[in-house]
Amino acid sequence: MPPRIAPIPAPIPPNNTDSFLYVHPSEGPNSVTVTPHLTSNNYLAWSRSMRRALGAKNKLAFLDRSFPIPDALDLNRSAWERCNHLVHSWIINSVSESIARTLVFHENTIDAWEDLQERFAKADRIHIVSLRSALH
C-alpha cells in the first residue's frame, strides 16, 4: 500500500483583497512609513506604530503566527514568500541603519520581529520607568 500523503491546500486566490497574501500593485518595499524609526530606546512606540501599519495592510499574520509558514509543496508558498519579503522590507526600512544591518540576516519576518522584541522591549520599559522617576 502506498504511503498516505497529506492533501495540499488549495491556493488562496491572488486577487482576494481580504487575504493577508494579497499585495496591491502599488505596494513595494517603501510603501509603509512608520514613525518614529526604531532606535535603541523607543521599541514600544515603534512596535505599536508598526503593528498599526501592518494591520492596515492586513499583514499582521506575519507577526502573530496565525498562519504558519507553508510547506514547500503548498500552493500558497510563493505568495507567502513574496509577502514575507515585502513585510520584512517594511520592517527593515522602519528601523535605524545599525539595527537594519542585523535584520537582513533573518529569513522570515517573524524571526526579525521576535529578535527586535527580545532585544529592545525590556530595555525600553526600563527607559520609560527611569523617565517617570525623573519626573517625580
XYZ file of C-alpha atoms in Angstrom:
136
model
C 0.000 0.000 0.000
C 1.499 3.421 -0.956
C 2.147 5.910 1.866
C -0.560 8.444 2.582
C 0.293 11.957 1.580
C -1.459 14.867 3.241
C -3.594 16.843 0.820
C -2.086 20.083 -0.410
C -4.324 23.032 0.493
C -5.935 24.950 -2.331
C -4.229 28.223 -3.155
C -5.707 31.438 -1.843
C -6.858 33.426 -4.902
C -4.274 36.173 -5.594
C -6.970 38.788 -6.239
C -8.755 38.199 -2.908
C -8.261 41.600 -1.283
C -9.310 40.186 2.111
C -6.417 37.722 2.112
C -3.274 38.548 4.048
C -1.397 37.231 0.995
C -2.870 39.902 -1.268
C -0.385 42.508 -2.482
C -1.772 45.637 -4.106
C 0.102 46.590 -7.295
C 1.217 49.873 -5.698
C 2.808 48.158 -2.680
C 6.564 47.893 -2.574
C 9.413 47.902 -0.058
C 8.933 51.626 0.634
C 5.128 51.747 0.756
C 4.895 51.675 4.572
C 6.082 54.659 6.575
C 6.386 54.222 10.326
C 7.402 56.972 12.686
C 9.340 57.006 14.815
C 12.053 54.789 13.324
C 13.201 52.175 15.811
C 16.241 53.158 17.851
C 17.607 51.536 20.972
C 15.102 53.202 23.322
C 11.713 53.563 21.611
C 10.652 49.983 20.909
C 7.176 50.213 22.477
C 6.139 53.278 20.444
C 7.698 51.879 17.283
C 6.102 48.433 17.652
C 2.652 49.989 18.147
C 3.103 52.090 15.021
C 4.378 49.120 13.024
C 1.511 46.876 14.147
C -0.980 49.567 13.109
C 0.662 49.949 9.711
C 0.707 46.187 9.152
C -2.881 45.895 10.375
C -3.943 48.495 7.816
C -2.248 46.382 5.135
C -3.797 43.150 6.508
C -0.357 41.678 7.203
C -0.462 41.011 10.973
C -0.452 37.264 10.273
C 3.275 37.636 9.618
C 3.804 38.759 13.231
C 1.386 36.651 15.257
C 1.878 33.208 13.671
C -1.851 32.955 12.899
C -0.903 31.476 9.519
C 2.052 29.067 9.677
C 4.804 29.118 7.090
C 3.502 26.965 4.227
C 5.359 23.785 3.305
C 7.468 23.810 0.150
C 4.751 21.934 -1.787
C 1.932 24.188 -0.583
C 0.410 26.146 -3.458
C 0.392 29.262 -1.239
C 4.155 29.102 -0.640
C 5.246 31.514 -3.377
C 2.582 34.077 -2.397
C 3.608 33.707 1.249
C 7.291 34.188 0.376
C 6.530 37.311 -1.666
C 4.538 38.826 1.207
C 7.116 37.746 3.782
C 9.851 39.551 1.827
C 7.664 42.634 1.488
C 6.768 42.841 5.199
C 10.378 42.114 6.142
C 11.418 45.050 3.916
C 8.882 47.314 5.604
C 10.356 46.463 8.998
C 13.953 46.935 7.814
C 13.045 50.317 6.316
C 11.489 51.481 9.603
C 14.482 50.969 11.888
C 17.789 52.765 12.339
C 20.584 51.814 9.967
C 22.568 49.990 12.648
C 19.541 47.871 13.605
C 18.661 47.226 9.948
C 22.088 45.706 9.354
C 21.253 42.961 11.865
C 17.802 42.209 10.428
C 18.854 41.393 6.886
C 20.147 38.009 8.028
C 16.721 36.772 9.157
C 14.865 34.679 6.588
C 11.385 35.284 7.972
C 9.546 38.336 9.207
C 8.547 36.609 12.446
C 12.198 35.859 13.264
C 13.157 39.510 12.736
C 10.139 40.700 14.755
C 10.888 38.390 17.685
C 14.572 39.354 17.598
C 13.646 43.038 17.912
C 11.187 42.289 20.690
C 13.763 40.287 22.622
C 16.494 42.891 22.176
C 14.560 46.098 22.813
C 11.259 45.602 24.675
C 12.751 45.194 28.146
C 15.299 47.991 27.680
C 12.530 50.326 26.520
C 10.417 49.566 29.597
C 13.404 50.293 31.848
C 13.970 53.583 29.996
C 10.309 54.583 30.495
C 10.461 53.795 34.223
C 13.610 55.890 34.630
C 11.979 58.824 32.792
C 8.922 58.593 35.039
C 11.151 58.503 38.121
C 12.993 61.598 36.930
C 9.683 63.463 36.618
C 8.677 62.746 40.216
